[in-house]
GROMACS .gro file of C-alpha atoms in nm:
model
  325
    1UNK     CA    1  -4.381   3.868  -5.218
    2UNK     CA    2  -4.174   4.180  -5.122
    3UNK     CA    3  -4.226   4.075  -4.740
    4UNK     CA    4  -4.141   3.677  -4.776
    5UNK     CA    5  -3.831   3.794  -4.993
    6UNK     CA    6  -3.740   4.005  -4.701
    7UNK     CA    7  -3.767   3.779  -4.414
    8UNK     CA    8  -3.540   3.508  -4.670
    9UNK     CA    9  -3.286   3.793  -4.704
   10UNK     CA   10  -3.248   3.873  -4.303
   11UNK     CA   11  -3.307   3.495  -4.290
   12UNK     CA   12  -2.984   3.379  -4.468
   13UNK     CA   13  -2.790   3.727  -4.304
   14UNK     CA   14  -2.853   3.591  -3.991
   15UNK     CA   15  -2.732   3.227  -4.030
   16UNK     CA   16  -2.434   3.367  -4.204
   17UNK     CA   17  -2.348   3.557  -3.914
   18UNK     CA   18  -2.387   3.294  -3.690
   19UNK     CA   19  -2.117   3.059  -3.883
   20UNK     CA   20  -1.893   3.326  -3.891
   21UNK     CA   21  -1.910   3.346  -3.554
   22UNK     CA   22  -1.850   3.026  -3.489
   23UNK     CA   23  -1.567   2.947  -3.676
   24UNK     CA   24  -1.461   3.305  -3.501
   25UNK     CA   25  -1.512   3.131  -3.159
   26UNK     CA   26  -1.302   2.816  -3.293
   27UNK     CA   27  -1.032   3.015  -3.477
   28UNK     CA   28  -0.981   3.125  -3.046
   29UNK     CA   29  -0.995   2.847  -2.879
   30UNK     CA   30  -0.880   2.550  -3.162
   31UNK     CA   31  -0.909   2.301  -2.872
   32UNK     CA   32  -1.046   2.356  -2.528
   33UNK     CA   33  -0.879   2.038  -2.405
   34UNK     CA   34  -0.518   2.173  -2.535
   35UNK     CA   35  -0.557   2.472  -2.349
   36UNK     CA   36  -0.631   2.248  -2.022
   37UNK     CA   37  -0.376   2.015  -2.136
   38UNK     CA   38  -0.092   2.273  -2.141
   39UNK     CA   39  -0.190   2.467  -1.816
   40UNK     CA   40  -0.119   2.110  -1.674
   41UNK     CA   41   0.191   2.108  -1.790
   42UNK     CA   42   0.300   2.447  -1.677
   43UNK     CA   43   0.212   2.365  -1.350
   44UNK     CA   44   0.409   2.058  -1.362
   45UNK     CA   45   0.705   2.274  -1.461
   46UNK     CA   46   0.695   2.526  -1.264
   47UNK     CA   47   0.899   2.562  -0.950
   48UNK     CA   48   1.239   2.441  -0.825
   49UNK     CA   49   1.429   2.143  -0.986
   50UNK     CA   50   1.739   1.967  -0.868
   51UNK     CA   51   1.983   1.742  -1.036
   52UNK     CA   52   1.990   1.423  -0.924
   53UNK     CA   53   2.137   1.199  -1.186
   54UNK     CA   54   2.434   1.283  -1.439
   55UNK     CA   55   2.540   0.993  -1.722
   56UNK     CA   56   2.824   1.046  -2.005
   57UNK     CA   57   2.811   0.813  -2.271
   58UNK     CA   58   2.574   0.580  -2.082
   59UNK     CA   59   2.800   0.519  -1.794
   60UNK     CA   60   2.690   0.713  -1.448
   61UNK     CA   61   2.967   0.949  -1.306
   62UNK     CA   62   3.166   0.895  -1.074
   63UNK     CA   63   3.085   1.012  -0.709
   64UNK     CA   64   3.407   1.274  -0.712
   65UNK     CA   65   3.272   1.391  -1.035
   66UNK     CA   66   2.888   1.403  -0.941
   67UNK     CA   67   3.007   1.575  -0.598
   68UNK     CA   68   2.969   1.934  -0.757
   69UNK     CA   69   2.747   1.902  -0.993
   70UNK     CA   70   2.438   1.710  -0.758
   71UNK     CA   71   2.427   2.099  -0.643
   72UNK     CA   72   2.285   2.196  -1.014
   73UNK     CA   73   1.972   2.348  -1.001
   74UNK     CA   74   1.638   2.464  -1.224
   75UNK     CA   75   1.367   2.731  -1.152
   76UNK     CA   76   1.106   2.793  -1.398
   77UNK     CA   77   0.855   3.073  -1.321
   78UNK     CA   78   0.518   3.164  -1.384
   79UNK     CA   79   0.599   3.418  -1.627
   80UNK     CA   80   0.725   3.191  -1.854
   81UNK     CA   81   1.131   3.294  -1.776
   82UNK     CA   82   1.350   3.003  -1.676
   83UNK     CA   83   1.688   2.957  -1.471
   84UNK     CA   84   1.939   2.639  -1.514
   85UNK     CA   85   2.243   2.666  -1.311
   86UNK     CA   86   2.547   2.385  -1.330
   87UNK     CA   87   2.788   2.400  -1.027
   88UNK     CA   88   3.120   2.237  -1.131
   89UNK     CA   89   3.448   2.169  -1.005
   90UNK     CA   90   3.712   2.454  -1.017
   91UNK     CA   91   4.001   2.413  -1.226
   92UNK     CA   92   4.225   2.468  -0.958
   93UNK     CA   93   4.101   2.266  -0.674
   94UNK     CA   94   3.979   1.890  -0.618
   95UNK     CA   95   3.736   1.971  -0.360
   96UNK     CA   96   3.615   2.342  -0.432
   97UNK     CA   97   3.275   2.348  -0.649
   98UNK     CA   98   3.375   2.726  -0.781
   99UNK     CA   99   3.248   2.709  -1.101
  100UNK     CA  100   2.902   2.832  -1.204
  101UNK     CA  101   2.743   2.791  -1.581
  102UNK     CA  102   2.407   2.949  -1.569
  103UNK     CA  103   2.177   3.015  -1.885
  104UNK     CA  104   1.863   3.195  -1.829
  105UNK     CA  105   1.550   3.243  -2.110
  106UNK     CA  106   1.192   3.190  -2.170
  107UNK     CA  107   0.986   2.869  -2.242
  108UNK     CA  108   0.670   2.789  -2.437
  109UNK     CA  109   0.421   2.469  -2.313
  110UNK     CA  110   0.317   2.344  -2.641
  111UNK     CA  111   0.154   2.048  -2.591
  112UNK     CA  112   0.191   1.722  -2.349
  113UNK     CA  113   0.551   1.718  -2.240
  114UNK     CA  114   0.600   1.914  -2.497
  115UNK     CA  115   0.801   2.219  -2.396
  116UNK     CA  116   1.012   2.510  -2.626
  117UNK     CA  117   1.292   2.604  -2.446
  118UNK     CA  118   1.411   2.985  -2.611
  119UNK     CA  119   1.821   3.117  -2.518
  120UNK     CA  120   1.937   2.757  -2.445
  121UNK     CA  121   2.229   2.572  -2.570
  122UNK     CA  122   2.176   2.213  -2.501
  123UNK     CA  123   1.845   1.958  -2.587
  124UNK     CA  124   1.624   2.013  -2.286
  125UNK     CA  125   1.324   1.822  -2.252
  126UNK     CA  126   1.043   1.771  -1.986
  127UNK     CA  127   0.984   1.373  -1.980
  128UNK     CA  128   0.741   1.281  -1.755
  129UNK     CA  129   0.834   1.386  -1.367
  130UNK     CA  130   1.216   1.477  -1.483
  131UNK     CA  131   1.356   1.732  -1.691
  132UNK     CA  132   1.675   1.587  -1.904
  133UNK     CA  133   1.955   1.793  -2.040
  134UNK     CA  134   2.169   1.625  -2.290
  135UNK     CA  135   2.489   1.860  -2.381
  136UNK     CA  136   2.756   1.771  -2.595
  137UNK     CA  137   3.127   1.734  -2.325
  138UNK     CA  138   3.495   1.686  -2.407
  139UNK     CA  139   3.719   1.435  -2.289
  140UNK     CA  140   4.051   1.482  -2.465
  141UNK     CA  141   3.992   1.459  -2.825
  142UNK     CA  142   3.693   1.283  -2.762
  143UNK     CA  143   3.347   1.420  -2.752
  144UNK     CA  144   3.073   1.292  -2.561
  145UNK     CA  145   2.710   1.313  -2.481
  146UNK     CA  146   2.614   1.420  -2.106
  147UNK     CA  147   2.248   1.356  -1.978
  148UNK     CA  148   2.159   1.552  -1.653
  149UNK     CA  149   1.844   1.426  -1.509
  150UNK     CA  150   1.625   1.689  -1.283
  151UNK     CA  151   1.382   1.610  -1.087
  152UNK     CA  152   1.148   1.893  -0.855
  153UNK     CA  153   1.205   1.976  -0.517
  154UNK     CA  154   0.940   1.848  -0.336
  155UNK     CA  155   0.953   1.479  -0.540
  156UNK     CA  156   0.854   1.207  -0.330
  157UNK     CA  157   1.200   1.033  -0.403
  158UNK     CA  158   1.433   1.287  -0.162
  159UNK     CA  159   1.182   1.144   0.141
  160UNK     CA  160   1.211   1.319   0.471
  161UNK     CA  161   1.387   1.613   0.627
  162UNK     CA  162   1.684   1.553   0.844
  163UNK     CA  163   1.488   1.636   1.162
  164UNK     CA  164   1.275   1.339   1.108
  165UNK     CA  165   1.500   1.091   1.114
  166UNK     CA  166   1.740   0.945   1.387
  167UNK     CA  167   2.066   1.000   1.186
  168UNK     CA  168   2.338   1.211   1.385
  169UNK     CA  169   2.580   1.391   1.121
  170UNK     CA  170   2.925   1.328   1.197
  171UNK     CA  171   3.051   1.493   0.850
  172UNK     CA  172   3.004   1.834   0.934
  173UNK     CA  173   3.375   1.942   1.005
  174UNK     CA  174   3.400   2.247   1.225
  175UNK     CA  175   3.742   2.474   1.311
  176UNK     CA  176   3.539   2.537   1.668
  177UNK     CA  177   3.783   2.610   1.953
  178UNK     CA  178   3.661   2.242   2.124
  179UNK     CA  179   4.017   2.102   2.048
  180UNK     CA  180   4.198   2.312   2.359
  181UNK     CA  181   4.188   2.068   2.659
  182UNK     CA  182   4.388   2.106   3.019
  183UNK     CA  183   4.158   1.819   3.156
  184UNK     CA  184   4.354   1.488   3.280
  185UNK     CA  185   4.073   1.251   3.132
  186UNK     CA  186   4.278   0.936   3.227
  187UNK     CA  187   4.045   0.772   3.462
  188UNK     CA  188   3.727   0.885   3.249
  189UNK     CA  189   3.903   0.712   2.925
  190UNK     CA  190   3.989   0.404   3.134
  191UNK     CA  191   3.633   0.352   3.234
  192UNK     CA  192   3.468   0.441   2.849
  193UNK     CA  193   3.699   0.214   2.643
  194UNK     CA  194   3.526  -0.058   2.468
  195UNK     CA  195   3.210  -0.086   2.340
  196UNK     CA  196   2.836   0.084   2.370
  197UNK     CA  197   2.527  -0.034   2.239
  198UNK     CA  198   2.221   0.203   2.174
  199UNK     CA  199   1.910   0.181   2.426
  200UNK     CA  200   1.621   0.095   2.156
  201UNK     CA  201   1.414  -0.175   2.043
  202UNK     CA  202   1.360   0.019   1.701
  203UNK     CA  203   1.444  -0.200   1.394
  204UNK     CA  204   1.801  -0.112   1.240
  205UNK     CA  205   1.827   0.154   1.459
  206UNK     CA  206   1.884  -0.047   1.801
  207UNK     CA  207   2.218  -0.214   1.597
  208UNK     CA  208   2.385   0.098   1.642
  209UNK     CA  209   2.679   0.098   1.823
  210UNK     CA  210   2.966   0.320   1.954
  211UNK     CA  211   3.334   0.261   2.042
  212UNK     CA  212   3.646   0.417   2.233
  213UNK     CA  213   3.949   0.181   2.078
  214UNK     CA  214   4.245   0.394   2.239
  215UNK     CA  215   4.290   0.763   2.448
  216UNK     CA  216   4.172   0.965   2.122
  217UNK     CA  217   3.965   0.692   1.877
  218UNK     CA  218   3.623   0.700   1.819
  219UNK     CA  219   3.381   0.477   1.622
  220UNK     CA  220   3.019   0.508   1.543
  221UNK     CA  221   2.859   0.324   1.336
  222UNK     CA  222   2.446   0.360   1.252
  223UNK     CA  223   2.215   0.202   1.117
  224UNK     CA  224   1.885   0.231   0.891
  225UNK     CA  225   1.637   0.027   0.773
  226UNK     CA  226   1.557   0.217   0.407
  227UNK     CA  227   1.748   0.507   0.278
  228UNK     CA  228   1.605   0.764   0.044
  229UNK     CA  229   1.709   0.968  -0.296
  230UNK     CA  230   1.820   1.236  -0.063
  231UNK     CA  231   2.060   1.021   0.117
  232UNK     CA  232   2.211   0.875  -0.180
  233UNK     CA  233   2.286   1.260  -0.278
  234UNK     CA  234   2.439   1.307   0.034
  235UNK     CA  235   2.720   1.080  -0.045
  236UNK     CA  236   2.719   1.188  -0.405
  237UNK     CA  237   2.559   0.838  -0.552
  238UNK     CA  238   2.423   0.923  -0.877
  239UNK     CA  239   2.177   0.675  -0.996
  240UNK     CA  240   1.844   0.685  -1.276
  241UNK     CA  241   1.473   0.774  -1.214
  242UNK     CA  242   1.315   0.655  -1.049
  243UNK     CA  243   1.538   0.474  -0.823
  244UNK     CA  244   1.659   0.151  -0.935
  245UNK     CA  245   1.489  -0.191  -0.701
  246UNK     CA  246   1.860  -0.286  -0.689
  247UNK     CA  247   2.148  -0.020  -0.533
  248UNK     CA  248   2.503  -0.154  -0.407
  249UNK     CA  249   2.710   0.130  -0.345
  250UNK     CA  250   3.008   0.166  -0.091
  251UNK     CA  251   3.134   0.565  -0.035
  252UNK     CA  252   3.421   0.672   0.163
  253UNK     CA  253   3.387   1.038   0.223
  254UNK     CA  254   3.600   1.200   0.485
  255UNK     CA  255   3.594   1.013   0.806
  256UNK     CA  256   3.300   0.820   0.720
  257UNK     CA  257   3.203   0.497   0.521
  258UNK     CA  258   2.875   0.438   0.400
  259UNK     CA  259   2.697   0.158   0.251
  260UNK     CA  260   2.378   0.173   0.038
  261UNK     CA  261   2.239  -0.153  -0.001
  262UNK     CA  262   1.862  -0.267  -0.085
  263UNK     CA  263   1.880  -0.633  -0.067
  264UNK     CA  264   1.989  -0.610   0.325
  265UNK     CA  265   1.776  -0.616   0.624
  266UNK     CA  266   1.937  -0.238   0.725
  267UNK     CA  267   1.998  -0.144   0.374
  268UNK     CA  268   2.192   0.236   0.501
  269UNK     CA  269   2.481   0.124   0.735
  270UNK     CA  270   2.744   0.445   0.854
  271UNK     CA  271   3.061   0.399   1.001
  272UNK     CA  272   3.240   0.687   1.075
  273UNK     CA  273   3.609   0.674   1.287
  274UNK     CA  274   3.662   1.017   1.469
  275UNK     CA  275   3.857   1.149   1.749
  276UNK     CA  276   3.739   1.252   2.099
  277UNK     CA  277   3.851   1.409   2.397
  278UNK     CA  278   3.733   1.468   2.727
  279UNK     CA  279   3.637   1.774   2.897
  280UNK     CA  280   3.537   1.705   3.214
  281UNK     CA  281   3.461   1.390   3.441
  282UNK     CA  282   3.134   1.368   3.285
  283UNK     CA  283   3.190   1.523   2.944
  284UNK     CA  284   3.349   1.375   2.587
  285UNK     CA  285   3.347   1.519   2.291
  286UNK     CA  286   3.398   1.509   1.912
  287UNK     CA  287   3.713   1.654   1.763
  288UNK     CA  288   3.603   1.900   1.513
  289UNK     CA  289   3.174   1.794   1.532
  290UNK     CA  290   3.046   2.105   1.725
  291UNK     CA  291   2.671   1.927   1.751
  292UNK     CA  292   2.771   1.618   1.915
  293UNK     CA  293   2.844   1.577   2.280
  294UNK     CA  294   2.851   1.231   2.502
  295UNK     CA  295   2.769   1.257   2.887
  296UNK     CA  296   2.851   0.993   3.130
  297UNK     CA  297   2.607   0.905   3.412
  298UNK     CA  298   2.765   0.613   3.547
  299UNK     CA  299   3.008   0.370   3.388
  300UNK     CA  300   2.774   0.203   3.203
  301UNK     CA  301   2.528   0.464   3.076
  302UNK     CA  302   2.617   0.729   2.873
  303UNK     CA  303   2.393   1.025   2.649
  304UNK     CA  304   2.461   1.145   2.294
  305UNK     CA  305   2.344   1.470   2.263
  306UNK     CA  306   2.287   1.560   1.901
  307UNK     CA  307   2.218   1.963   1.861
  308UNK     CA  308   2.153   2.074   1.499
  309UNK     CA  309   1.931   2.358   1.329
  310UNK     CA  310   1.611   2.268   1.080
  311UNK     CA  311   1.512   2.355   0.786
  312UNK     CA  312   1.335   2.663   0.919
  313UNK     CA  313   1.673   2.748   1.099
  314UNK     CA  314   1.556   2.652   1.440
  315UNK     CA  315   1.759   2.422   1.689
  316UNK     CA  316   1.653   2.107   1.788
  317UNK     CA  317   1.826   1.841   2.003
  318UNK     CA  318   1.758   1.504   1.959
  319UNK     CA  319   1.925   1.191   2.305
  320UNK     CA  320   2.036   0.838   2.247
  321UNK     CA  321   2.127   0.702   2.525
  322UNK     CA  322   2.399   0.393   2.563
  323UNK     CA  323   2.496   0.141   2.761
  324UNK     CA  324   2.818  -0.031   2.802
  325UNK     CA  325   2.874  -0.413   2.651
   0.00000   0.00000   0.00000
């Protein structure tokens, strides 16, 4: 009796072990699938954001107003620290983006979307593929509620680098020493004046055209057949995620006029009206654009020469050539 009494004793010692144990085991991991659940999340998170969308009171900003603050930008780490910085405009200048509000902290994934943000004034919250900051703003006596929309770096939605595409940027001012000119260009300008139609049989892209309308005018004017989120930040367009099926936008911004428009067979259509001025028998070029040159050989071809560095800082030069309507 002594022995079965034993074996009953070690018995029911050994089974209450074992559920101790277990609830040990589930007092550390509550839910497996959580734990996968939130790792998931973190590496959703993160990386590098940028700001792509900006509404007060339900109405988007305006493209002076969104000009500074499309360069806003979020970085959240693997050690669970976080960086937002707002770039805004400086109070004493239209065009300078001078002023920086940057609030740094630590975060907490605790559950889907679900994100504690720690040292943070604003609501921040991780929706789906954006992160949205809504901040309280004052307009007057007025206040209002401000909604920045993030989206990461490498989203699908900013498309291709500039090096892939056949744009040639004729916004980039320069103060470059090009301007000084002894060169009597009076027979060269007397040949070039008119129109010049781009050599290609690509869609949208074969549209584009270039014109000298006087001794010192320029016109170019390009074409595409889709634009991307990148573009429309470009020109300072601020519009939802993801991008609307409908966009009709027209931007003036410096020399050049841009329209954004989805329902047209080139929906991206650039017009830009700069100055020229000839160097040599052979050469034109751009007053103030350091990357773009025009060769002539013969009066009714003629080479755009587009130089410009990548995004891994090397140069690459991309030809068009033109003929003469």
């Amino acid at each position: 009796m002594i022995c079965i009494k034993t074996y009953k004793a070690l018995f029911f010692m050994l089974l209450t072990l074992a559920f101790f144990s277990c609830n040990s085991d589930d007092d550390a991991n509550p839910n497996p699938e959580n734990s996968e659940e939130i790792r998931a999340i973190k590496e959703k998170l993160v990386g590098d954001w940028i700001l792509v969308s900006s509404i007060i009171d339900n109405e988007t900003v305006s493209p002076s107003e969104f000009e500074c603050l499309k360069n806003s930008t979020a970085t959240f780490n693997q050690d669970d620290t976080y960086e937002v910085t707002f770039l805004k405009l400086g109070s004493n200048s239209t065009t300078l983006c001078s002023r920086t509000v940057t609030q740094s902290g630590t975060y907490t994934v605790v559950g889907l979307n679900s994100v504690t943000f720690f040292n943070f004034d604003s609501e921040i919250e991780l929706i789906d593929d954006t992160l949205q900051i809504t901040s309280k703003v004052t307009n007057g006596d007025e206040e209002q509620n401000q909604i920045d929309i993030f989206i990461r770096s490498d989203n699908s939605e900013l498309g291709e680098n500039q090096e892939e595409t056949d744009d040639v940027d004729t916004d980039s001012q320069t103060d470059g020493d090009n301007e000084d000119n002894t060169f009597d260009g009076t027979e060269v300008i007397r040949n070039i004046l008119g129109k010049w139609e781009i050599d290609s049989n690509k869609d949208c892209l074969q549209k584009n055209t270039i014109e000298f309308k006087s001794q010192s005018v320029f016109e170019i004017i390009q074409h595409k057949k889709t634009f991307n989120r990148r573009d429309l930040l470009d020109y300072n367009v601020s519009v939802s995620y993801p991008l609307p099926e409908s966009i009709k936008a027209t931007i003036i911004k410096g020399n050049s006029t841009v329209v954004f428009d989805t329902s047209a067979a080139c929906q991206f259509i650039k017009t830009s009206t700069l100055e020229y001025i000839v160097k040599d028998e052979k050469t034109i070029i751009l007053k103030g654009i350091s990357g773009v040159k025009l060769l002539l050989e013969d009066n009714d071809t003629m080479k755009l020469i587009y130089t410009f560095t990548d995004s891994n800082a090397n140069e690459k030069v991309r030809e068009f050539v033109y003929k003469k309507l």
